[in-house]
Coordinates of C-alpha atoms in Angstrom, one line a residue:
Chain J
M1 CA 135.5 154.0 146.0
T2 CA 138.8 155.3 144.6
R3 CA 139.9 151.7 144.1
W4 CA 136.7 151.2 142.2
L5 CA 137.3 154.3 140.0
M6 CA 140.8 153.0 139.4
R7 CA 139.5 149.6 138.3
R8 CA 137.0 151.2 136.0
R9 CA 139.6 153.3 134.4
V10 CA 141.7 150.2 133.7
A11 CA 138.7 148.3 132.4
A12 CA 137.9 151.3 130.1
W13 CA 141.4 151.4 128.7
L14 CA 141.3 147.6 128.1
I15 CA 137.9 147.8 126.3
F16 CA 138.6 150.8 124.2
G17 CA 142.2 149.7 123.5
G18 CA 140.9 146.3 122.4
F19 CA 138.4 148.0 120.0
A20 CA 141.1 150.3 118.7
A21 CA 143.4 147.4 117.9
L22 CA 140.7 145.3 116.3
P23 CA 141.2 146.4 112.6
L24 CA 144.9 145.6 112.9
I25 CA 144.0 142.1 114.0
A26 CA 141.4 141.9 111.2
A27 CA 144.1 142.9 108.7
L28 CA 146.5 140.3 110.0
T29 CA 144.0 137.5 109.9
G30 CA 142.7 138.7 106.6
D31 CA 139.1 138.7 107.7
P32 CA 137.5 142.0 106.6
Y33 CA 134.1 140.8 107.9
L34 CA 135.4 141.2 111.4
V35 CA 135.4 145.0 111.0
V36 CA 131.8 145.0 109.7
V37 CA 130.6 142.9 112.7
A38 CA 132.6 145.1 115.1
T39 CA 131.0 148.3 113.7
R40 CA 127.6 146.8 114.4
I41 CA 128.8 146.0 117.9
L42 CA 129.9 149.6 118.4
A43 CA 126.5 150.9 117.3
F44 CA 124.6 148.6 119.7
A45 CA 127.1 149.4 122.4
M46 CA 126.1 153.1 122.1
A47 CA 122.4 152.2 122.3
A48 CA 123.0 149.9 125.3
L49 CA 125.1 152.7 127.0
A50 CA 122.2 155.1 126.5
L51 CA 119.7 152.6 127.9
D52 CA 121.9 151.9 130.9
L53 CA 121.9 155.6 131.7
I54 CA 118.1 155.5 132.4
L55 CA 117.7 151.8 133.3
G56 CA 120.8 151.4 135.5
Y57 CA 121.0 154.9 137.0
G58 CA 117.3 156.1 136.7
G59 CA 115.6 152.7 137.3
M60 CA 113.4 153.3 134.2
V61 CA 112.9 150.0 132.3
S62 CA 112.3 151.3 128.8
F63 CA 111.2 148.5 126.6
G64 CA 111.0 150.7 123.5
H65 CA 114.5 151.9 122.9
A66 CA 114.7 150.3 119.4
A67 CA 112.4 153.2 118.3
Y68 CA 115.3 155.6 118.6
L69 CA 117.6 153.4 116.6
G70 CA 115.1 153.5 113.9
I71 CA 114.6 157.3 114.2
G72 CA 118.3 157.8 113.8
A73 CA 118.5 155.5 110.8
Y74 CA 115.5 157.2 109.1
A75 CA 117.1 160.6 109.7
V76 CA 120.0 159.3 107.4
A77 CA 117.6 157.8 104.9
I78 CA 115.3 160.9 104.7
L79 CA 118.1 163.5 104.5
S80 CA 120.0 161.4 102.0
R81 CA 116.9 161.2 99.8
A82 CA 116.7 165.0 100.0
G83 CA 120.3 165.3 98.8
I84 CA 121.8 166.1 102.1
T85 CA 124.5 163.6 102.8
D86 CA 126.6 165.4 105.4
L87 CA 127.3 163.3 108.6
G88 CA 127.0 166.4 110.8
A89 CA 123.5 167.1 109.4
H90 CA 122.5 163.5 109.8
L91 CA 123.7 163.4 113.4
G92 CA 122.0 166.7 114.1
A93 CA 118.7 165.6 112.7
A94 CA 118.9 162.3 114.5
V95 CA 119.6 163.9 117.8
I96 CA 116.8 166.5 117.4
A97 CA 114.3 163.9 116.2
G98 CA 115.2 161.4 118.9
A99 CA 115.1 164.0 121.7
A100 CA 111.8 165.3 120.5
F101 CA 110.2 161.8 120.4
A102 CA 111.7 161.0 123.8
L103 CA 110.4 164.3 125.2
V104 CA 106.8 163.7 124.1
T105 CA 106.6 160.0 124.9
G106 CA 108.7 160.3 128.1
A107 CA 106.5 163.1 129.5
I108 CA 103.5 160.7 129.1
S109 CA 105.2 157.5 130.2
L110 CA 106.8 159.0 133.2
R111 CA 103.4 159.8 134.7
T112 CA 103.4 156.1 135.5
R113 CA 105.8 153.6 136.9
G114 CA 106.5 149.8 137.1
I115 CA 104.6 147.6 134.8
Y116 CA 102.8 150.5 133.2
F117 CA 106.0 152.2 132.2
I118 CA 107.3 149.1 130.6
M119 CA 104.1 148.6 128.6
I120 CA 103.8 152.2 127.6
T121 CA 107.3 152.6 126.3
L122 CA 106.8 149.4 124.3
A123 CA 103.5 150.7 122.9
F124 CA 105.0 154.0 121.8
A125 CA 107.9 152.2 120.1
Q126 CA 105.3 150.1 118.3
M127 CA 103.5 153.3 117.2
A128 CA 106.8 154.5 115.6
Y129 CA 107.2 151.1 114.0
F130 CA 103.8 151.2 112.4
F131 CA 104.3 154.8 111.3
F132 CA 107.4 153.8 109.3
V133 CA 105.8 150.6 108.1
S134 CA 103.0 152.6 106.4
L135 CA 105.3 155.3 105.2
S136 CA 105.3 154.1 101.6
A137 CA 107.4 157.1 100.3
Y138 CA 110.3 155.4 102.1
G139 CA 109.6 151.8 101.1
G140 CA 107.2 151.0 103.9
D141 CA 107.8 147.5 105.2
D142 CA 110.6 146.9 102.7
G143 CA 112.7 149.9 103.8
V144 CA 115.2 151.9 101.6
T145 CA 118.7 151.1 100.4
L146 CA 121.1 153.9 100.9
T147 CA 123.2 154.6 97.7
T148 CA 126.0 156.3 99.6
R149 CA 127.2 156.6 103.2
S150 CA 127.2 159.9 105.0
T151 CA 129.9 162.3 103.9
V152 CA 132.3 164.4 105.9
L153 CA 133.2 167.9 104.5
G154 CA 131.8 166.6 101.2
Q155 CA 134.3 163.7 101.1
D156 CA 133.2 160.1 101.1
W157 CA 135.8 159.0 103.7
L158 CA 133.2 156.8 105.5
A159 CA 132.9 154.6 102.4
D160 CA 135.9 152.8 103.8
D161 CA 134.8 150.3 106.4
R162 CA 137.7 151.0 108.6
V163 CA 137.2 154.7 108.6
L164 CA 133.5 154.2 109.5
Y165 CA 134.6 151.8 112.3
Y166 CA 137.0 154.4 113.8
A167 CA 134.4 157.1 113.5
A168 CA 132.0 154.9 115.4
L169 CA 134.6 154.1 118.0
A170 CA 135.3 157.8 118.5
M171 CA 131.6 158.5 119.0
L172 CA 131.2 155.6 121.4
L173 CA 134.2 157.0 123.4
G174 CA 132.7 160.5 123.4
L175 CA 129.3 159.2 124.5
Y176 CA 130.9 157.1 127.2
L177 CA 132.8 160.0 128.6
L178 CA 129.6 162.1 128.5
C179 CA 127.8 159.4 130.5
V180 CA 130.6 159.2 133.0
A181 CA 130.4 163.0 133.4
I182 CA 126.6 162.9 133.7
T183 CA 126.5 160.1 136.3
G184 CA 129.2 161.6 138.4
S185 CA 127.5 165.0 138.4
R186 CA 125.0 166.4 140.8
F187 CA 122.3 165.7 138.1
G188 CA 123.4 162.0 138.1
R189 CA 123.2 161.7 141.9
V190 CA 119.7 163.2 141.9
L191 CA 118.7 160.7 139.2
T192 CA 120.0 157.8 141.3
G193 CA 118.4 159.2 144.4
A194 CA 115.1 159.4 142.5
R195 CA 115.4 155.7 141.6
E196 CA 116.1 154.7 145.2
N197 CA 113.5 156.9 146.9
P198 CA 111.5 159.4 144.9
L199 CA 109.5 160.6 148.0
R200 CA 112.7 161.4 149.9
M201 CA 114.1 163.3 146.9
Q202 CA 110.9 165.3 146.8
A203 CA 111.2 166.0 150.5
V204 CA 114.7 167.5 150.1
G205 CA 113.4 169.8 147.3
F206 CA 113.9 168.1 144.0
T207 CA 111.3 167.2 141.4
P208 CA 112.2 163.7 140.3
F209 CA 110.0 163.9 137.2
R210 CA 112.2 166.7 135.6
F211 CA 115.4 164.8 136.2
Q212 CA 114.0 161.6 134.9
L213 CA 112.6 163.2 131.8
T214 CA 115.9 165.0 131.1
A215 CA 117.7 161.7 131.4
F216 CA 115.1 160.0 129.2
V217 CA 115.6 162.7 126.5
I218 CA 119.4 162.4 126.6
S219 CA 119.2 158.7 126.3
G220 CA 116.8 158.9 123.3
A221 CA 119.1 161.3 121.5
M222 CA 122.1 159.1 122.2
T223 CA 120.4 156.0 120.9
A224 CA 119.4 158.0 117.7
I225 CA 123.2 158.5 117.1
A226 CA 123.7 154.8 117.3
G227 CA 120.9 154.5 114.6
V228 CA 122.9 156.8 112.3
I229 CA 126.0 154.5 112.6
L230 CA 123.8 151.4 112.1
A231 CA 122.2 152.8 108.9
N232 CA 125.7 153.7 107.5
Q233 CA 127.1 150.3 108.3
A234 CA 124.2 148.4 106.7
S235 CA 123.5 151.0 103.9
F236 CA 119.9 150.0 104.5
V237 CA 117.1 151.3 106.6
S238 CA 113.9 149.6 107.4
P239 CA 111.2 149.5 110.1
S240 CA 112.8 146.2 111.4
Y241 CA 115.3 148.5 113.2
M242 CA 112.4 149.3 115.5
N243 CA 111.0 145.8 116.0
W244 CA 110.2 145.2 119.7
H245 CA 112.6 142.2 119.7
R246 CA 115.4 144.8 119.2
S247 CA 114.2 146.7 122.2
G248 CA 114.3 143.4 124.1
E249 CA 117.8 142.6 122.9
L250 CA 119.0 146.0 124.1
V251 CA 117.6 145.3 127.6
V252 CA 119.3 141.9 127.5
M253 CA 122.6 143.6 126.6
V254 CA 122.5 146.1 129.4
V255 CA 121.6 143.4 132.0
L256 CA 124.1 140.9 130.6
G257 CA 126.9 143.3 131.2
G258 CA 125.6 144.5 134.6
I259 CA 123.3 147.4 135.0
G260 CA 124.3 150.8 136.4
N261 CA 127.9 150.6 135.3
L262 CA 128.4 152.1 131.9
L263 CA 131.2 149.8 130.7
G264 CA 129.0 146.8 131.5
A265 CA 126.6 147.9 128.8
I266 CA 129.4 148.1 126.2
A267 CA 130.6 144.6 127.3
G268 CA 127.1 143.3 127.3
A269 CA 126.4 144.5 123.8
T270 CA 129.7 142.9 122.6
L271 CA 128.9 139.6 124.3
A272 CA 125.3 139.4 123.1
L273 CA 126.2 140.1 119.5
L274 CA 129.1 137.8 119.4
L275 CA 127.0 135.1 121.0
E276 CA 124.3 135.7 118.3
E277 CA 126.9 135.5 115.5
W278 CA 128.5 132.4 117.0
L279 CA 125.2 130.6 117.5
A280 CA 124.0 131.5 114.0
L281 CA 127.0 129.6 112.6
F282 CA 125.5 126.4 113.9
T283 CA 121.8 126.8 113.3
E284 CA 119.3 129.3 111.8
H285 CA 117.3 128.6 114.9
W286 CA 119.8 130.3 117.2
R287 CA 117.1 132.1 119.0
L288 CA 116.0 128.8 120.5
I289 CA 119.4 128.5 122.3
F290 CA 119.7 132.2 123.1
G291 CA 116.2 132.3 124.6
T292 CA 116.8 129.1 126.6
L293 CA 120.1 130.5 128.0
L294 CA 118.3 133.7 128.9
I295 CA 115.5 131.9 130.8
L296 CA 118.0 129.6 132.6
V297 CA 120.3 132.4 133.7
V298 CA 117.4 134.5 135.0
L299 CA 115.9 131.5 136.9
F300 CA 119.0 130.0 138.4
S301 CA 121.1 132.9 139.5
R302 CA 119.9 134.1 142.9
D303 CA 118.9 137.6 141.9
G304 CA 118.6 136.9 138.2
L305 CA 121.1 138.3 135.8
T306 CA 121.4 141.4 137.8
G307 CA 122.8 139.4 140.7
L308 CA 125.1 137.2 138.6
F309 CA 126.9 140.2 137.1
K310 CA 126.4 142.6 140.0
G311 CA 127.7 146.1 139.0
R312 CA 130.5 147.2 141.3
G313 CA 130.1 150.3 143.4
K314 CA 126.5 150.9 142.7
Chain X
M1 CA 78.2 154.9 103.6
T2 CA 75.9 153.8 106.4
S3 CA 76.3 150.1 105.4
L4 CA 80.1 150.5 105.2
F5 CA 80.0 152.0 108.7
L6 CA 77.9 149.1 110.0
L7 CA 80.2 146.6 108.4
Q8 CA 83.4 148.2 109.8
L9 CA 81.7 148.6 113.2
L10 CA 81.1 144.9 113.3
N11 CA 84.7 144.2 112.3
G12 CA 85.8 146.6 115.0
V13 CA 83.7 144.7 117.6
Q14 CA 85.1 141.5 116.4
L15 CA 88.7 142.7 116.8
G16 CA 87.6 144.1 120.2
V17 CA 86.3 140.8 121.6
L18 CA 89.4 139.1 120.3
L19 CA 91.6 141.6 122.2
F20 CA 89.4 141.1 125.2
L21 CA 90.0 137.3 125.3
I22 CA 93.7 138.0 125.3
A23 CA 93.7 140.9 127.6
A24 CA 91.4 139.4 130.2
G25 CA 93.9 136.7 131.4
L26 CA 96.8 139.1 131.0
T27 CA 95.3 141.9 133.1
L28 CA 94.5 139.5 136.0
V29 CA 98.1 138.2 136.0
F30 CA 99.4 141.8 135.9
G31 CA 97.0 143.1 138.5
I32 CA 97.1 140.4 141.1
M33 CA 100.7 139.2 141.0
D34 CA 102.3 142.5 139.7
F35 CA 103.9 140.3 137.1
V36 CA 104.9 141.3 133.5
N37 CA 104.2 138.5 131.0
L38 CA 105.5 139.2 127.5
A39 CA 104.8 135.5 126.5
H40 CA 101.0 135.8 126.5
G41 CA 100.9 136.5 122.8
V42 CA 102.8 133.4 121.9
I43 CA 100.1 131.3 123.6
Y44 CA 97.5 132.9 121.4
M45 CA 99.7 131.9 118.4
V46 CA 100.1 128.4 119.7
G47 CA 96.3 128.1 120.1
A48 CA 95.9 129.0 116.4
Y49 CA 98.5 126.5 115.3
L50 CA 97.1 123.8 117.5
V51 CA 93.6 124.2 116.1
V52 CA 95.0 123.9 112.6
M53 CA 96.8 120.7 113.6
F54 CA 94.0 119.1 115.5
A55 CA 91.4 120.0 112.9
G56 CA 93.7 118.4 110.3
M57 CA 93.9 115.2 112.4
T58 CA 90.2 115.0 113.3
G59 CA 88.8 116.4 110.1
S60 CA 86.6 118.8 112.0
Y61 CA 87.2 122.4 113.2
G62 CA 84.8 121.9 116.1
L63 CA 86.7 118.9 117.4
G64 CA 90.0 120.7 116.9
L65 CA 88.7 123.6 119.0
L66 CA 87.6 121.2 121.7
L67 CA 91.1 119.6 121.8
T68 CA 92.9 123.0 121.7
L69 CA 91.3 124.3 124.8
P70 CA 92.6 121.6 127.2
A71 CA 95.9 121.6 125.3
T72 CA 96.5 125.4 126.0
L73 CA 95.3 124.9 129.5
V74 CA 98.0 122.3 130.0
I75 CA 100.6 124.5 128.4
G76 CA 99.7 127.2 130.8
L77 CA 100.0 124.9 133.8
V78 CA 103.3 123.5 132.7
L79 CA 104.8 127.0 132.0
E80 CA 103.5 128.3 135.3
A81 CA 105.1 125.4 137.2
L82 CA 108.4 125.5 135.3
I83 CA 109.0 129.1 134.9
F84 CA 106.5 131.7 136.1
R85 CA 106.2 130.5 139.6
R86 CA 109.8 131.2 140.2
L87 CA 109.5 134.8 139.0
Y88 CA 106.7 136.2 141.1
D89 CA 109.0 137.7 143.8
R90 CA 111.6 138.9 141.3
P91 CA 112.1 142.5 140.0
H92 CA 110.1 143.4 136.9
L93 CA 113.4 143.5 134.9
D94 CA 113.9 139.7 135.6
Q95 CA 110.3 139.0 134.6
V96 CA 110.7 140.9 131.4
L97 CA 113.9 139.1 130.5
A98 CA 112.7 135.6 131.3
T99 CA 109.4 136.0 129.5
F100 CA 111.2 137.6 126.5
G101 CA 113.4 134.5 126.4
L102 CA 110.3 132.4 126.4
V103 CA 108.9 134.4 123.4
M104 CA 112.1 133.6 121.5
V105 CA 112.0 129.9 122.4
V106 CA 108.3 129.3 121.6
T107 CA 108.4 131.3 118.4
E108 CA 111.5 129.4 117.2
L109 CA 109.9 126.1 118.2
V110 CA 106.7 126.9 116.2
K111 CA 109.0 127.8 113.2
I112 CA 110.7 124.4 113.5
I113 CA 107.5 122.4 113.9
W114 CA 105.2 124.1 111.5
G115 CA 107.6 126.1 109.2
Q116 CA 107.8 129.8 108.4
S117 CA 105.1 130.1 105.9
P118 CA 101.5 131.0 106.9
L119 CA 99.0 128.2 107.4
S120 CA 95.2 128.6 106.9
I121 CA 92.1 126.7 107.8
L122 CA 88.5 127.0 106.6
P123 CA 85.7 127.7 109.0
P124 CA 83.3 124.7 109.5
D125 CA 80.8 124.3 106.6
A126 CA 77.8 125.1 108.8
L127 CA 79.2 128.5 109.6
S128 CA 80.9 129.3 106.3
G129 CA 78.1 131.3 104.7
S130 CA 77.0 134.8 105.2
V131 CA 73.8 136.4 106.5
P132 CA 72.0 139.5 105.2
L133 CA 72.3 142.6 107.5
V134 CA 70.8 145.6 105.9
G135 CA 69.7 145.7 102.3
A136 CA 72.3 144.1 100.1
L137 CA 74.9 144.0 102.8
R138 CA 75.9 140.6 104.0
Y139 CA 78.2 139.5 106.8
P140 CA 80.1 136.2 107.3
V141 CA 78.4 133.9 109.8
F142 CA 81.7 132.8 111.3
R143 CA 82.7 136.4 112.3
L144 CA 79.3 136.8 114.0
V145 CA 80.1 133.5 115.8
V146 CA 83.4 134.9 117.0
I147 CA 81.7 138.0 118.3
G148 CA 79.1 135.9 120.0
A149 CA 81.7 133.6 121.6
G150 CA 83.7 136.6 122.8
L151 CA 80.6 138.2 124.4
A152 CA 79.6 134.9 126.0
V153 CA 83.0 134.5 127.5
A154 CA 82.8 138.1 128.9
V155 CA 79.4 137.3 130.5
G156 CA 80.8 134.0 131.9
L157 CA 83.8 135.8 133.3
W158 CA 81.6 138.4 134.9
L159 CA 79.5 135.7 136.5
V160 CA 82.6 133.8 137.8
I161 CA 84.2 137.0 139.2
T162 CA 81.1 138.4 140.9
R163 CA 79.1 135.3 141.9
T164 CA 81.5 132.5 142.8
R165 CA 83.9 131.7 145.7
I166 CA 87.0 131.7 143.5
G167 CA 85.9 135.0 142.0
M168 CA 85.6 136.5 145.4
Q169 CA 89.1 135.2 146.3
L170 CA 90.4 136.7 143.1
R171 CA 88.9 140.1 143.8
A172 CA 90.2 140.0 147.3
G173 CA 93.6 139.0 146.0
A174 CA 93.7 141.9 143.7
S175 CA 93.2 144.4 146.4
N176 CA 95.3 142.9 149.1
R177 CA 97.3 139.8 148.3
A178 CA 99.0 139.4 151.7
M179 CA 95.8 139.7 153.7
V180 CA 94.0 137.1 151.6
G181 CA 97.0 134.7 152.1
A182 CA 96.9 135.4 155.9
L183 CA 93.2 134.5 155.9
G184 CA 94.0 131.0 154.7
V185 CA 93.6 131.2 150.9
D186 CA 96.3 129.3 149.0
I187 CA 97.5 132.2 146.9
G188 CA 99.9 130.1 145.0
R189 CA 97.2 127.7 143.9
L190 CA 94.8 130.6 143.1
F191 CA 97.4 132.1 140.8
T192 CA 98.1 128.8 139.1
V193 CA 94.4 128.6 138.3
I194 CA 94.2 132.2 137.0
F195 CA 97.3 131.8 134.9
A196 CA 96.3 128.5 133.3
F197 CA 92.8 129.9 132.7
G198 CA 94.2 133.0 131.1
A199 CA 96.4 130.9 128.8
M200 CA 93.3 128.9 127.8
L201 CA 91.5 132.1 126.9
A202 CA 94.4 133.3 124.8
G203 CA 94.5 129.9 123.1
F204 CA 90.7 130.1 122.6
A205 CA 91.2 133.5 120.9
G206 CA 93.9 132.1 118.6
A207 CA 91.7 129.1 117.7
M208 CA 88.7 131.3 117.0
V209 CA 90.5 133.6 114.6
A210 CA 92.6 130.9 112.8
P211 CA 89.9 130.6 110.1
I212 CA 89.7 134.4 109.6
L213 CA 93.4 135.4 109.8
S214 CA 96.5 133.7 108.4
V215 CA 98.3 131.6 111.0
D216 CA 101.9 132.6 111.1
P217 CA 104.8 132.9 113.7
G218 CA 104.4 136.7 113.9
M219 CA 100.7 136.7 114.7
G220 CA 101.1 136.9 118.5
E221 CA 103.3 140.0 118.6
S222 CA 101.1 142.7 117.2
V223 CA 98.2 141.4 119.2
L224 CA 100.2 141.3 122.4
I225 CA 101.1 144.9 122.1
L226 CA 97.6 145.9 121.3
A227 CA 96.5 143.9 124.4
F228 CA 99.0 146.0 126.4
V229 CA 97.4 149.1 125.1
V230 CA 94.0 147.7 126.0
I231 CA 95.2 147.0 129.6
V232 CA 96.8 150.4 130.0
I233 CA 93.6 152.1 128.8
G234 CA 91.3 149.9 130.9
G235 CA 93.4 149.9 134.1
I236 CA 95.7 147.0 135.2
G237 CA 93.8 144.2 137.0
S238 CA 90.3 145.2 135.9
V239 CA 88.4 142.8 133.7
K240 CA 85.7 145.4 133.3
G241 CA 88.4 147.8 132.1
A242 CA 89.9 145.2 129.7
F243 CA 86.4 144.7 128.2
A244 CA 85.8 148.5 127.7
G245 CA 89.4 149.1 126.5
A246 CA 89.3 146.1 124.1
L247 CA 86.1 147.3 122.4
L248 CA 87.3 150.9 122.3
V249 CA 90.7 149.9 120.8
G250 CA 89.1 147.4 118.3
I251 CA 86.5 149.9 117.1
V252 CA 88.8 152.9 117.0
D253 CA 91.5 151.0 115.1
T254 CA 89.1 149.5 112.5
L255 CA 87.1 152.6 111.9
G256 CA 90.2 154.8 111.8
R257 CA 91.7 152.6 109.1
S258 CA 88.6 152.7 106.9
F259 CA 87.2 156.2 107.6
G260 CA 90.5 158.1 108.3
P261 CA 91.3 158.6 104.6
I262 CA 87.6 159.4 103.8
I263 CA 87.4 162.1 106.5
L264 CA 90.8 163.5 105.4
R265 CA 89.5 163.9 101.9
A266 CA 87.4 166.7 103.1
V267 CA 90.5 168.8 103.8
M268 CA 93.0 167.6 101.2
E269 CA 93.2 166.1 97.8
P270 CA 92.2 162.4 97.5
S271 CA 95.6 160.9 96.8
A272 CA 97.3 162.8 99.6
A273 CA 94.3 162.0 101.9
A274 CA 94.7 158.3 101.2
Q275 CA 98.4 158.4 101.9
T276 CA 98.2 160.5 105.1
G277 CA 95.3 158.4 106.3
R278 CA 97.2 155.2 105.8
V279 CA 100.1 156.5 107.8
L280 CA 98.1 158.0 110.6
A281 CA 95.4 155.3 111.1
P282 CA 97.7 152.7 112.8
M283 CA 98.9 155.4 115.2
L284 CA 95.4 156.3 116.3
V285 CA 95.0 153.7 119.2
Y286 CA 98.4 154.8 120.6
V287 CA 97.3 158.5 120.5
L288 CA 94.1 157.4 122.3
M289 CA 96.2 155.6 124.9
A290 CA 98.3 158.7 125.4
A291 CA 95.3 160.9 125.7
I292 CA 93.6 158.6 128.3
L293 CA 96.9 158.4 130.3
A294 CA 97.3 162.1 130.3
A295 CA 93.9 162.5 131.9
R296 CA 93.8 159.3 134.0
P297 CA 97.3 157.7 134.6
Q298 CA 95.6 154.7 136.3
G299 CA 93.4 153.9 133.3
L300 CA 89.7 154.0 133.0
F301 CA 88.8 151.5 135.6
G302 CA 92.2 151.1 137.4
A303 CA 92.5 151.6 141.1
R304 CA 96.2 152.3 141.5
P305 CA 98.2 154.9 139.6

């Protein structure tokens, strides 16, 4: 166990160190696009991390997590339209809105399990998608272009791609440490226990529902933060953030890196996005290859992807 | 007002029977094999593309439809043998990932073969007119044919499930799969049949709506998620529930979109009512789903929670 903790610490240093050094590499190779791609990766890594918290530790397969990305992104768009450009306000609004949506839909979805849970989270995400599609005040289907990025203390520091990148990296690190603390706490152990055997948890005096719902709300709020970063990076917000394909991609990222081991989600997001970018260089039909790879890996590894990249220690 | 209501009610029923055709196969697969299939919507899409292609080749929509049915049946058989059969004993997460991969592959293939832009096809001449309903109100014949075909399939399914040997095995398999297998029924073969038949129903739905809707690579997705809502409302594994849920969702969605703004006009000014109605109407079926789940987590006709 201690050896595992040690290894995880080394892996965390390597991953975050690599991310911290990336803008230097980009500057040396003279490829500014690298930082832009990497900012996107950081945002999706946050979302995958949040999903891993409930999928890996809580056993809840949410197939609607893209909704929270969109909620966070629209928090930026709506507040900016109202003249409020402060990053703190954007983050606060995103967290509150994401948590509220997660609280309501989670309370209903968690009355069920298995296939029902997957379908219901997907359906609620689609509801959010259609809400923003028909919200013509904010461009409807076409979305809105943001004129400026979020400001910090009234300064437009984030306008520099590299500053935005490091801000995103700091947030990812913060969220990662938060998740490590949560999963190592008594709360995290009850959550894992509820995944393994809800009946037994009930017998020893816990109410699994409360723990699962709390984790679901935390995860929703975290994903909304990722949405704020994504909106700032793209300077554009549209309902396509909430497309159910996005939700699927988030699940792929988590499973690709190995579920139930937070660093895996970050690695999975990095791997999946790099694979997308790389395949897109060759053909506009990269989804054909990506999808085929996905099917093959699930079919031909003994326990599916989950077995191929078995998370250590869990 | 009454005639508008009647018109929208018919449109709602038409959407309902369409959703039923898709949900029927899906709910059996979900219920009996405890299997999540995200790729059901793309088969509906492929059905629509195939009817356009076959009708173009033969010059007749009817012949196109006759060719589409066995084609989607074969697609169902092939996919079951190649992919789905290997996933039955896997965790839900693996099923979700593999079928999600399949959605990506099939959607991309359709884009490569038929292009991104929407295709369209005319209904057959004999069915292209409209019939008078009440007073001056007329309704397209073809939409009535779609409703009739959907209802006929529902009756046919009911007969198969309640009156035939395979229907009996199916009902038995739904309540206790292991026991039916122990009694000598080849569960694997039974499921192949159900799966391929479900694929054919989805293909049939796609072929039937091809003349009404535009045929495009995204058409399977919105319908798939509405079919999920239908199944959740009706109860997983229940064809009866799928029928009730499909009509409920079809009618509520259609009436909500047309009458939502009209009703809101009673409490707010017209422009605001139109806008609010437009935003709220698409959410109505999901709110309905949430309300039914809050009262009955197993759905209207579902046995298990």
